[in-house]
PDB file of N, CA and C in Angstrom:
ATOM      1  N   GLU L  18     188.849 183.109 308.658  1.00 62.00           N
ATOM      2  CA  GLU L  18     190.256 182.904 308.428  1.00 62.00           C
ATOM      3  C   GLU L  18     190.644 183.675 307.159  1.00 62.00           C
ATOM      4  N   ASP L  19     191.587 184.511 307.250  1.00 80.00           N
ATOM      5  CA  ASP L  19     192.001 185.331 306.111  1.00 80.00           C
ATOM      6  C   ASP L  19     193.261 184.790 305.441  1.00 80.00           C
ATOM      7  N   ALA L  20     193.352 183.487 305.302  1.00 88.00           N
ATOM      8  CA  ALA L  20     194.489 182.846 304.629  1.00 88.00           C
ATOM      9  C   ALA L  20     194.079 182.518 303.193  1.00 88.00           C
ATOM     10  N   THR L  21     195.038 182.546 302.315  1.00 91.00           N
ATOM     11  CA  THR L  21     194.806 182.227 300.914  1.00 91.00           C
ATOM     12  C   THR L  21     195.581 180.961 300.556  1.00 91.00           C
ATOM     13  N   ARG L  22     194.881 180.008 299.959  1.00 93.00           N
ATOM     14  CA  ARG L  22     195.503 178.743 299.551  1.00 93.00           C
ATOM     15  C   ARG L  22     195.633 178.733 298.031  1.00 93.00           C
ATOM     16  N   PHE L  23     196.763 178.228 297.541  1.00 93.00           N
ATOM     17  CA  PHE L  23     196.987 178.198 296.099  1.00 93.00           C
ATOM     18  C   PHE L  23     198.088 177.203 295.765  1.00 93.00           C
ATOM     19  N   THR L  24     198.187 176.851 294.490  1.00 92.00           N
ATOM     20  CA  THR L  24     199.318 176.049 294.017  1.00 92.00           C
ATOM     21  C   THR L  24     200.282 176.994 293.322  1.00 92.00           C
ATOM     22  N   TRP L  25     201.556 176.705 293.465  1.00 88.00           N
ATOM     23  CA  TRP L  25     202.577 177.611 292.976  1.00 88.00           C
ATOM     24  C   TRP L  25     203.666 176.779 292.304  1.00 88.00           C
ATOM     25  N   GLU L  26     204.090 177.201 291.120  1.00 91.00           N
ATOM     26  CA  GLU L  26     205.163 176.533 290.403  1.00 91.00           C
ATOM     27  C   GLU L  26     206.315 177.533 290.235  1.00 91.00           C
ATOM     28  N   PRO L  27     207.213 177.594 291.235  1.00 88.00           N
ATOM     29  CA  PRO L  27     208.288 178.589 291.189  1.00 88.00           C
ATOM     30  C   PRO L  27     209.282 178.355 290.052  1.00 88.00           C
ATOM     31  N   GLU L  28     209.410 177.093 289.629  1.00 90.00           N
ATOM     32  CA  GLU L  28     210.261 176.775 288.478  1.00 90.00           C
ATOM     33  C   GLU L  28     209.701 175.514 287.833  1.00 90.00           C
ATOM     34  N   PRO L  29     210.008 175.276 286.576  1.00 91.00           N
ATOM     35  CA  PRO L  29     209.464 174.091 285.896  1.00 91.00           C
ATOM     36  C   PRO L  29     209.818 172.795 286.631  1.00 91.00           C
ATOM     37  N   GLY L  30     208.809 171.956 286.837  1.00 85.00           N
ATOM     38  CA  GLY L  30     209.018 170.678 287.509  1.00 85.00           C
ATOM     39  C   GLY L  30     208.856 170.729 289.015  1.00 85.00           C
ATOM     40  N   VAL L  31     208.684 171.911 289.578  1.00 89.00           N
ATOM     41  CA  VAL L  31     208.486 172.056 291.027  1.00 89.00           C
ATOM     42  C   VAL L  31     207.112 172.676 291.247  1.00 89.00           C
ATOM     43  N   LYS L  32     206.223 171.896 291.877  1.00 92.00           N
ATOM     44  CA  LYS L  32     204.869 172.377 292.133  1.00 92.00           C
ATOM     45  C   LYS L  32     204.618 172.325 293.637  1.00 92.00           C
ATOM     46  N   LEU L  33     204.125 173.418 294.182  1.00 93.00           N
ATOM     47  CA  LEU L  33     203.913 173.522 295.624  1.00 93.00           C
ATOM     48  C   LEU L  33     202.453 173.828 295.936  1.00 93.00           C
ATOM     49  N   ALA L  34     201.962 173.242 297.024  1.00 93.00           N
ATOM     50  CA  ALA L  34     200.684 173.639 297.600  1.00 93.00           C
ATOM     51  C   ALA L  34     201.041 174.634 298.695  1.00 93.00           C
ATOM     52  N   ALA L  35     200.506 175.835 298.585  1.00 94.00           N
ATOM     53  CA  ALA L  35     200.941 176.900 299.502  1.00 94.00           C
ATOM     54  C   ALA L  35     199.755 177.559 300.179  1.00 94.00           C
ATOM     55  N   ILE L  36     200.042 178.142 301.324  1.00 94.00           N
ATOM     56  CA  ILE L  36     199.071 178.944 302.060  1.00 94.00           C
ATOM     57  C   ILE L  36     199.811 180.191 302.550  1.00 94.00           C
ATOM     58  N   ILE L  37     199.177 181.321 302.391  1.00 92.00           N
ATOM     59  CA  ILE L  37     199.782 182.574 302.844  1.00 92.00           C
ATOM     60  C   ILE L  37     198.773 183.285 303.745  1.00 92.00           C
ATOM     61  N   LYS L  38     199.289 183.823 304.848  1.00 91.00           N
ATOM     62  CA  LYS L  38     198.416 184.480 305.819  1.00 91.00           C
ATOM     63  C   LYS L  38     199.070 185.788 306.248  1.00 91.00           C
ATOM     64  N   HIS L  39     198.247 186.805 306.320  1.00 87.00           N
ATOM     65  CA  HIS L  39     198.706 188.127 306.766  1.00 87.00           C
ATOM     66  C   HIS L  39     198.815 188.126 308.282  1.00 87.00           C
ATOM     67  N   ILE L  40     199.937 188.641 308.797  1.00 84.00           N
ATOM     68  CA  ILE L  40     200.127 188.717 310.249  1.00 84.00           C
ATOM     69  C   ILE L  40     199.280 189.875 310.779  1.00 84.00           C
ATOM     70  N   SER L  41     198.652 189.651 311.920  1.00 80.00           N
ATOM     71  CA  SER L  41     197.668 190.622 312.441  1.00 80.00           C
ATOM     72  C   SER L  41     198.258 191.985 312.793  1.00 80.00           C
ATOM     73  N   ASP L  42     199.520 192.064 313.125  1.00 77.00           N
ATOM     74  CA  ASP L  42     200.078 193.379 313.502  1.00 77.00           C
ATOM     75  C   ASP L  42     200.684 194.124 312.307  1.00 77.00           C
ATOM     76  N   ASP L  43     200.307 193.717 311.081  1.00 75.00           N
ATOM     77  CA  ASP L  43     200.732 194.366 309.834  1.00 75.00           C
ATOM     78  C   ASP L  43     202.244 194.401 309.629  1.00 75.00           C
ATOM     79  N   THR L  44     202.957 193.409 310.160  1.00 82.00           N
ATOM     80  CA  THR L  44     204.403 193.386 309.954  1.00 82.00           C
ATOM     81  C   THR L  44     204.804 192.530 308.763  1.00 82.00           C
ATOM     82  N   GLY L  45     203.873 191.780 308.196  1.00 89.00           N
ATOM     83  CA  GLY L  45     204.225 190.963 307.037  1.00 89.00           C
ATOM     84  C   GLY L  45     203.272 189.797 306.836  1.00 89.00           C
ATOM     85  N   PHE L  46     203.787 188.759 306.206  1.00 90.00           N
ATOM     86  CA  PHE L  46     203.007 187.571 305.860  1.00 90.00           C
ATOM     87  C   PHE L  46     203.755 186.317 306.289  1.00 90.00           C
ATOM     88  N   ILE L  47     202.986 185.262 306.465  1.00 91.00           N
ATOM     89  CA  ILE L  47     203.564 183.941 306.711  1.00 91.00           C
ATOM     90  C   ILE L  47     203.194 183.077 305.513  1.00 91.00           C
ATOM     91  N   LEU L  48     204.199 182.419 304.938  1.00 91.00           N
ATOM     92  CA  LEU L  48     203.986 181.542 303.796  1.00 91.00           C
ATOM     93  C   LEU L  48     204.469 180.150 304.171  1.00 91.00           C
ATOM     94  N   ALA L  49     203.604 179.159 303.960  1.00 93.00           N
ATOM     95  CA  ALA L  49     203.977 177.756 304.174  1.00 93.00           C
ATOM     96  C   ALA L  49     203.639 176.998 302.898  1.00 93.00           C
ATOM     97  N   ALA L  50     204.523 176.082 302.506  1.00 92.00           N
ATOM     98  CA  ALA L  50     204.308 175.339 301.264  1.00 92.00           C
ATOM     99  C   ALA L  50     204.774 173.900 301.408  1.00 92.00           C
ATOM    100  N   LYS L  51     204.155 173.019 300.593  1.00 93.00           N
ATOM    101  CA  LYS L  51     204.522 171.600 300.584  1.00 93.00           C
ATOM    102  C   LYS L  51     204.660 171.168 299.134  1.00 93.00           C
ATOM    103  N   ASN L  52     205.695 170.397 298.850  1.00 92.00           N
ATOM    104  CA  ASN L  52     205.939 169.903 297.507  1.00 92.00           C
ATOM    105  C   ASN L  52     204.859 168.886 297.124  1.00 92.00           C
ATOM    106  N   LEU L  53     204.277 169.024 295.951  1.00 92.00           N
ATOM    107  CA  LEU L  53     203.200 168.141 295.508  1.00 92.00           C
ATOM    108  C   LEU L  53     203.699 166.939 294.699  1.00 92.00           C
ATOM    109  N   SER L  54     204.994 166.805 294.504  1.00 89.00           N
ATOM    110  CA  SER L  54     205.496 165.715 293.657  1.00 89.00           C
ATOM    111  C   SER L  54     205.160 164.333 294.235  1.00 89.00           C
ATOM    112  N   GLU L  55     205.258 164.156 295.551  1.00 89.00           N
ATOM    113  CA  GLU L  55     204.931 162.863 296.163  1.00 89.00           C
ATOM    114  C   GLU L  55     203.444 162.549 296.011  1.00 89.00           C
ATOM    115  N   ILE L  56     202.595 163.535 296.176  1.00 90.00           N
ATOM    116  CA  ILE L  56     201.146 163.333 296.029  1.00 90.00           C
ATOM    117  C   ILE L  56     200.812 162.978 294.580  1.00 90.00           C
ATOM    118  N   GLU L  57     201.427 163.668 293.622  1.00 89.00           N
ATOM    119  CA  GLU L  57     201.192 163.358 292.214  1.00 89.00           C
ATOM    120  C   GLU L  57     201.714 161.972 291.878  1.00 89.00           C
ATOM    121  N   HIS L  58     202.838 161.570 292.453  1.00 92.00           N
ATOM    122  CA  HIS L  58     203.400 160.231 292.240  1.00 92.00           C
ATOM    123  C   HIS L  58     202.443 159.158 292.768  1.00 92.00           C
ATOM    124  N   ARG L  59     201.917 159.353 293.952  1.00 94.00           N
ATOM    125  CA  ARG L  59     200.954 158.400 294.529  1.00 94.00           C
ATOM    126  C   ARG L  59     199.696 158.317 293.678  1.00 94.00           C
ATOM    127  N   SER L  60     199.226 159.436 293.196  1.00 94.00           N
ATOM    128  CA  SER L  60     198.032 159.460 292.359  1.00 94.00           C
ATOM    129  C   SER L  60     198.253 158.665 291.070  1.00 94.00           C
ATOM    130  N   ARG L  61     199.413 158.815 290.446  1.00 95.00           N
ATOM    131  CA  ARG L  61     199.732 158.034 289.241  1.00 95.00           C
ATOM    132  C   ARG L  61     199.806 156.548 289.568  1.00 95.00           C
ATOM    133  N   ASN L  62     200.398 156.195 290.712  1.00 97.00           N
ATOM    134  CA  ASN L  62     200.489 154.783 291.102  1.00 97.00           C
ATOM    135  C   ASN L  62     199.112 154.167 291.305  1.00 97.00           C
ATOM    136  N   ILE L  63     198.229 154.886 291.970  1.00 98.00           N
ATOM    137  CA  ILE L  63     196.878 154.376 292.209  1.00 98.00           C
ATOM    138  C   ILE L  63     196.142 154.187 290.890  1.00 98.00           C
ATOM    139  N   THR L  64     196.276 155.148 289.989  1.00 97.00           N
ATOM    140  CA  THR L  64     195.630 155.038 288.679  1.00 97.00           C
ATOM    141  C   THR L  64     196.160 153.827 287.920  1.00 97.00           C
ATOM    142  N   THR L  65     197.457 153.582 287.976  1.00 98.00           N
ATOM    143  CA  THR L  65     198.063 152.429 287.305  1.00 98.00           C
ATOM    144  C   THR L  65     197.556 151.120 287.911  1.00 98.00           C
ATOM    145  N   ILE L  66     197.500 151.046 289.228  1.00 98.00           N
ATOM    146  CA  ILE L  66     197.028 149.824 289.901  1.00 98.00           C
ATOM    147  C   ILE L  66     195.568 149.543 289.543  1.00 98.00           C
ATOM    148  N   ILE L  67     194.736 150.562 289.548  1.00 98.00           N
ATOM    149  CA  ILE L  67     193.317 150.375 289.209  1.00 98.00           C
ATOM    150  C   ILE L  67     193.173 149.929 287.754  1.00 98.00           C
ATOM    151  N   GLY L  68     193.943 150.521 286.857  1.00 98.00           N
ATOM    152  CA  GLY L  68     193.891 150.131 285.450  1.00 98.00           C
ATOM    153  C   GLY L  68     194.320 148.689 285.237  1.00 98.00           C
ATOM    154  N   LEU L  69     195.400 148.284 285.890  1.00 98.00           N
ATOM    155  CA  LEU L  69     195.865 146.906 285.766  1.00 98.00           C
ATOM    156  C   LEU L  69     194.872 145.912 286.375  1.00 98.00           C
ATOM    157  N   ALA L  70     194.266 146.277 287.493  1.00 98.00           N
ATOM    158  CA  ALA L  70     193.254 145.405 288.114  1.00 98.00           C
ATOM    159  C   ALA L  70     192.048 145.245 287.195  1.00 98.00           C
ATOM    160  N   TRP L  71     191.643 146.327 286.536  1.00 98.00           N
ATOM    161  CA  TRP L  71     190.505 146.275 285.611  1.00 98.00           C
ATOM    162  C   TRP L  71     190.827 145.345 284.439  1.00 98.00           C
ATOM    163  N   ILE L  72     192.022 145.474 283.868  1.00 98.00           N
ATOM    164  CA  ILE L  72     192.427 144.613 282.748  1.00 98.00           C
ATOM    165  C   ILE L  72     192.492 143.154 283.202  1.00 98.00           C
ATOM    166  N   PHE L  73     193.040 142.901 284.393  1.00 98.00           N
ATOM    167  CA  PHE L  73     193.119 141.540 284.926  1.00 98.00           C
ATOM    168  C   PHE L  73     191.728 140.935 285.076  1.00 98.00           C
ATOM    169  N   MET L  74     190.788 141.686 285.640  1.00 98.00           N
ATOM    170  CA  MET L  74     189.425 141.172 285.833  1.00 98.00           C
ATOM    171  C   MET L  74     188.732 140.923 284.492  1.00 98.00           C
ATOM    172  N   LEU L  75     188.982 141.779 283.521  1.00 98.00           N
ATOM    173  CA  LEU L  75     188.409 141.596 282.188  1.00 98.00           C
ATOM    174  C   LEU L  75     188.944 140.309 281.554  1.00 98.00           C
ATOM    175  N   LEU L  76     190.249 140.091 281.638  1.00 98.00           N
ATOM    176  CA  LEU L  76     190.833 138.866 281.102  1.00 98.00           C
ATOM    177  C   LEU L  76     190.350 137.623 281.848  1.00 98.00           C
ATOM    178  N   LEU L  77     190.264 137.711 283.166  1.00 97.00           N
ATOM    179  CA  LEU L  77     189.775 136.584 283.960  1.00 97.00           C
ATOM    180  C   LEU L  77     188.335 136.236 283.579  1.00 97.00           C
ATOM    181  N   SER L  78     187.518 137.253 283.391  1.00 97.00           N
ATOM    182  CA  SER L  78     186.130 137.030 282.983  1.00 97.00           C
ATOM    183  C   SER L  78     186.062 136.345 281.620  1.00 97.00           C
ATOM    184  N   ALA L  79     186.885 136.792 280.680  1.00 96.00           N
ATOM    185  CA  ALA L  79     186.899 136.184 279.348  1.00 96.00           C
ATOM    186  C   ALA L  79     187.369 134.732 279.410  1.00 96.00           C
ATOM    187  N   ILE L  80     188.395 134.460 280.202  1.00 95.00           N
ATOM    188  CA  ILE L  80     188.916 133.095 280.326  1.00 95.00           C
ATOM    189  C   ILE L  80     187.874 132.174 280.968  1.00 95.00           C
ATOM    190  N   LEU L  81     187.239 132.630 282.030  1.00 92.00           N
ATOM    191  CA  LEU L  81     186.221 131.801 282.690  1.00 92.00           C
ATOM    192  C   LEU L  81     185.023 131.557 281.779  1.00 92.00           C
ATOM    193  N   THR L  82     184.639 132.558 281.009  1.00 90.00           N
ATOM    194  CA  THR L  82     183.541 132.374 280.058  1.00 90.00           C
ATOM    195  C   THR L  82     183.911 131.329 279.022  1.00 90.00           C
ATOM    196  N   TRP L  83     185.128 131.392 278.512  1.00 90.00           N
ATOM    197  CA  TRP L  83     185.580 130.412 277.529  1.00 90.00           C
ATOM    198  C   TRP L  83     185.599 129.004 278.131  1.00 90.00           C
ATOM    199  N   ILE L  84     186.113 128.876 279.355  1.00 88.00           N
ATOM    200  CA  ILE L  84     186.176 127.561 280.007  1.00 88.00           C
ATOM    201  C   ILE L  84     184.777 126.992 280.206  1.00 88.00           C
ATOM    202  N   LEU L  85     183.862 127.804 280.695  1.00 85.00           N
ATOM    203  CA  LEU L  85     182.499 127.315 280.946  1.00 85.00           C
ATOM    204  C   LEU L  85     181.794 126.920 279.661  1.00 85.00           C
ATOM    205  N   THR L  86     182.035 127.628 278.574  1.00 84.00           N
ATOM    206  CA  THR L  86     181.395 127.243 277.311  1.00 84.00           C
ATOM    207  C   THR L  86     182.052 126.015 276.700  1.00 84.00           C
ATOM    208  N   GLN L  87     183.345 125.809 276.908  1.00 82.00           N
ATOM    209  CA  GLN L  87     184.029 124.632 276.364  1.00 82.00           C
ATOM    210  C   GLN L  87     183.585 123.346 277.046  1.00 82.00           C
ATOM    211  N   PHE L  88     183.363 123.387 278.335  1.00 77.00           N
ATOM    212  CA  PHE L  88     182.980 122.204 279.088  1.00 77.00           C
ATOM    213  C   PHE L  88     181.484 122.104 279.323  1.00 77.00           C
ATOM    214  N   ASN L  89     180.728 122.995 278.711  1.00 68.00           N
ATOM    215  CA  ASN L  89     179.266 122.992 278.751  1.00 68.00           C
ATOM    216  C   ASN L  89     178.719 123.020 280.176  1.00 68.00           C
ATOM    217  N   PHE L  90     179.366 123.801 281.060  1.00 57.00           N
ATOM    218  CA  PHE L  90     178.856 123.951 282.422  1.00 57.00           C
ATOM    219  C   PHE L  90     177.601 124.816 282.445  1.00 57.00           C
ATOM    220  N   MET L  91     177.438 125.614 281.435  1.00 52.00           N
ATOM    221  CA  MET L  91     176.302 126.536 281.401  1.00 52.00           C
ATOM    222  C   MET L  91     175.218 125.975 280.479  1.00 52.00           C
ATOM    223  N   SER L  92     174.744 124.766 280.755  1.00 56.00           N
ATOM    224  CA  SER L  92     173.732 124.163 279.900  1.00 56.00           C
ATOM    225  C   SER L  92     172.372 124.763 280.229  1.00 56.00           C
ATOM    226  N   SER L  93     171.493 124.733 279.242  1.00 58.00           N
ATOM    227  CA  SER L  93     170.148 125.275 279.440  1.00 58.00           C
ATOM    228  C   SER L  93     169.321 124.270 280.239  1.00 58.00           C
ATOM    229  N   PRO L  94     168.267 124.742 280.903  1.00 60.00           N
ATOM    230  CA  PRO L  94     167.445 123.839 281.707  1.00 60.00           C
ATOM    231  C   PRO L  94     166.751 122.761 280.869  1.00 60.00           C
ATOM    232  N   LEU L  95     166.408 123.067 279.619  1.00 58.00           N
ATOM    233  CA  LEU L  95     165.760 122.098 278.740  1.00 58.00           C
ATOM    234  C   LEU L  95     166.686 121.772 277.589  1.00 58.00           C
ATOM    235  N   GLU L  96     166.934 120.519 277.401  1.00 60.00           N
ATOM    236  CA  GLU L  96     167.733 120.072 276.262  1.00 60.00           C
ATOM    237  C   GLU L  96     166.804 119.960 275.055  1.00 60.00           C
ATOM    238  N   GLU L  97     167.375 119.993 273.861  1.00 60.00           N
ATOM    239  CA  GLU L  97     166.565 119.961 272.643  1.00 60.00           C
ATOM    240  C   GLU L  97     165.734 118.690 272.538  1.00 60.00           C
ATOM    241  N   ASP L  98     166.237 117.567 272.988  1.00 63.00           N
ATOM    242  CA  ASP L  98     165.480 116.324 272.867  1.00 63.00           C
ATOM    243  C   ASP L  98     164.351 116.228 273.893  1.00 63.00           C
ATOM    244  N   GLU L  99     164.287 117.124 274.862  1.00 63.00           N
ATOM    245  CA  GLU L  99     163.224 117.133 275.863  1.00 63.00           C
ATOM    246  C   GLU L  99     162.050 118.011 275.455  1.00 63.00           C
ATOM    247  N   ILE L 100     162.188 118.773 274.406  1.00 68.00           N
ATOM    248  CA  ILE L 100     161.147 119.696 273.986  1.00 68.00           C
ATOM    249  C   ILE L 100     160.181 118.974 273.061  1.00 68.00           C
ATOM    250  N   GLU L 101     158.898 119.096 273.358  1.00 71.00           N
ATOM    251  CA  GLU L 101     157.861 118.475 272.538  1.00 71.00           C
ATOM    252  C   GLU L 101     156.953 119.582 272.031  1.00 71.00           C
ATOM    253  N   ILE L 102     156.773 119.646 270.736  1.00 72.00           N
ATOM    254  CA  ILE L 102     155.911 120.659 270.131  1.00 72.00           C
ATOM    255  C   ILE L 102     154.537 120.043 269.948  1.00 72.00           C
ATOM    256  N   VAL L 103     153.524 120.714 270.487  1.00 72.00           N
ATOM    257  CA  VAL L 103     152.157 120.218 270.424  1.00 72.00           C
ATOM    258  C   VAL L 103     151.331 121.231 269.650  1.00 72.00           C
ATOM    259  N   SER L 104     150.559 120.757 268.733  1.00 72.00           N
ATOM    260  CA  SER L 104     149.691 121.626 267.946  1.00 72.00           C
ATOM    261  C   SER L 104     148.255 121.401 268.420  1.00 72.00           C
ATOM    262  N   VAL L 105     147.560 122.481 268.727  1.00 66.00           N
ATOM    263  CA  VAL L 105     146.185 122.394 269.220  1.00 66.00           C
ATOM    264  C   VAL L 105     145.302 123.218 268.296  1.00 66.00           C
ATOM    265  N   THR L 106     144.195 122.632 267.891  1.00 66.00           N
ATOM    266  CA  THR L 106     143.233 123.373 267.054  1.00 66.00           C
ATOM    267  C   THR L 106     142.063 123.801 267.915  1.00 66.00           C
ATOM    268  N   GLU L 107     141.260 124.694 267.394  1.00 61.00           N
ATOM    269  CA  GLU L 107     140.109 125.207 268.158  1.00 61.00           C
ATOM    270  C   GLU L 107     139.112 124.112 268.505  1.00 61.00           C
ATOM    271  N   THR L 108     138.954 123.168 267.647  1.00 59.00           N
ATOM    272  CA  THR L 108     137.955 122.124 267.883  1.00 59.00           C
ATOM    273  C   THR L 108     138.358 121.189 269.012  1.00 59.00           C
ATOM    274  N   GLN L 109     139.638 121.129 269.357  1.00 56.00           N
ATOM    275  CA  GLN L 109     140.090 120.253 270.427  1.00 56.00           C
ATOM    276  C   GLN L 109     139.894 120.873 271.810  1.00 56.00           C
ATOM    277  N   ILE L 110     139.641 122.179 271.886  1.00 61.00           N
ATOM    278  CA  ILE L 110     139.461 122.850 273.161  1.00 61.00           C
ATOM    279  C   ILE L 110     137.962 122.924 273.448  1.00 61.00           C
ATOM    280  N   SER L 111     137.544 122.420 274.577  1.00 61.00           N
ATOM    281  CA  SER L 111     136.126 122.466 274.922  1.00 61.00           C
ATOM    282  C   SER L 111     135.842 123.604 275.862  1.00 61.00           C
ATOM    283  N   ASP L 112     134.582 123.929 276.026  1.00 60.00           N
ATOM    284  CA  ASP L 112     134.203 124.988 276.963  1.00 60.00           C
ATOM    285  C   ASP L 112     134.605 124.641 278.384  1.00 60.00           C
ATOM    286  N   LYS L 113     134.583 123.370 278.726  1.00 60.00           N
ATOM    287  CA  LYS L 113     134.953 122.912 280.044  1.00 60.00           C
ATOM    288  C   LYS L 113     136.422 123.259 280.331  1.00 60.00           C
ATOM    289  N   ASP L 114     137.292 123.089 279.333  1.00 58.00           N
ATOM    290  CA  ASP L 114     138.708 123.411 279.495  1.00 58.00           C
ATOM    291  C   ASP L 114     138.894 124.912 279.727  1.00 58.00           C
ATOM    292  N   LEU L 115     138.100 125.722 279.069  1.00 60.00           N
ATOM    293  CA  LEU L 115     138.224 127.168 279.210  1.00 60.00           C
ATOM    294  C   LEU L 115     137.722 127.636 280.570  1.00 60.00           C
ATOM    295  N   ASP L 116     136.700 127.001 281.135  1.00 61.00           N
ATOM    296  CA  ASP L 116     136.163 127.402 282.429  1.00 61.00           C
ATOM    297  C   ASP L 116     137.124 127.118 283.577  1.00 61.00           C
ATOM    298  N   GLN L 117     138.025 126.179 283.427  1.00 61.00           N
ATOM    299  CA  GLN L 117     138.964 125.833 284.483  1.00 61.00           C
ATOM    300  C   GLN L 117     140.004 126.934 284.687  1.00 61.00           C
ATOM    301  N   ASN L 118     140.248 127.737 283.699  1.00 51.00           N
ATOM    302  CA  ASN L 118     141.239 128.815 283.814  1.00 51.00           C
ATOM    303  C   ASN L 118     140.567 129.987 284.422  1.00 51.00           C
TER     304      ASN L 118
END
């Protein structure tokens, strides 16, 4: 295909997606173009929606984290009063205890 595709700005604020093709009998060219303003508008809208959704999810995450920490829903499996610290010396361990492992 011997067509050339390009973007063209014939005047400030007007941007076109264009394609130009040479006619086979050497009588001239065919040029077709489409205004890109609607596509650029949609692209800006999508970017805005994604940005707002990201901010919303970030705020929702922060709020839920705060709620869970305030009501202690995220408690640890062991409470401090359930932990028992045991001190073992070498003389308390027998050879029999070591052979079981």
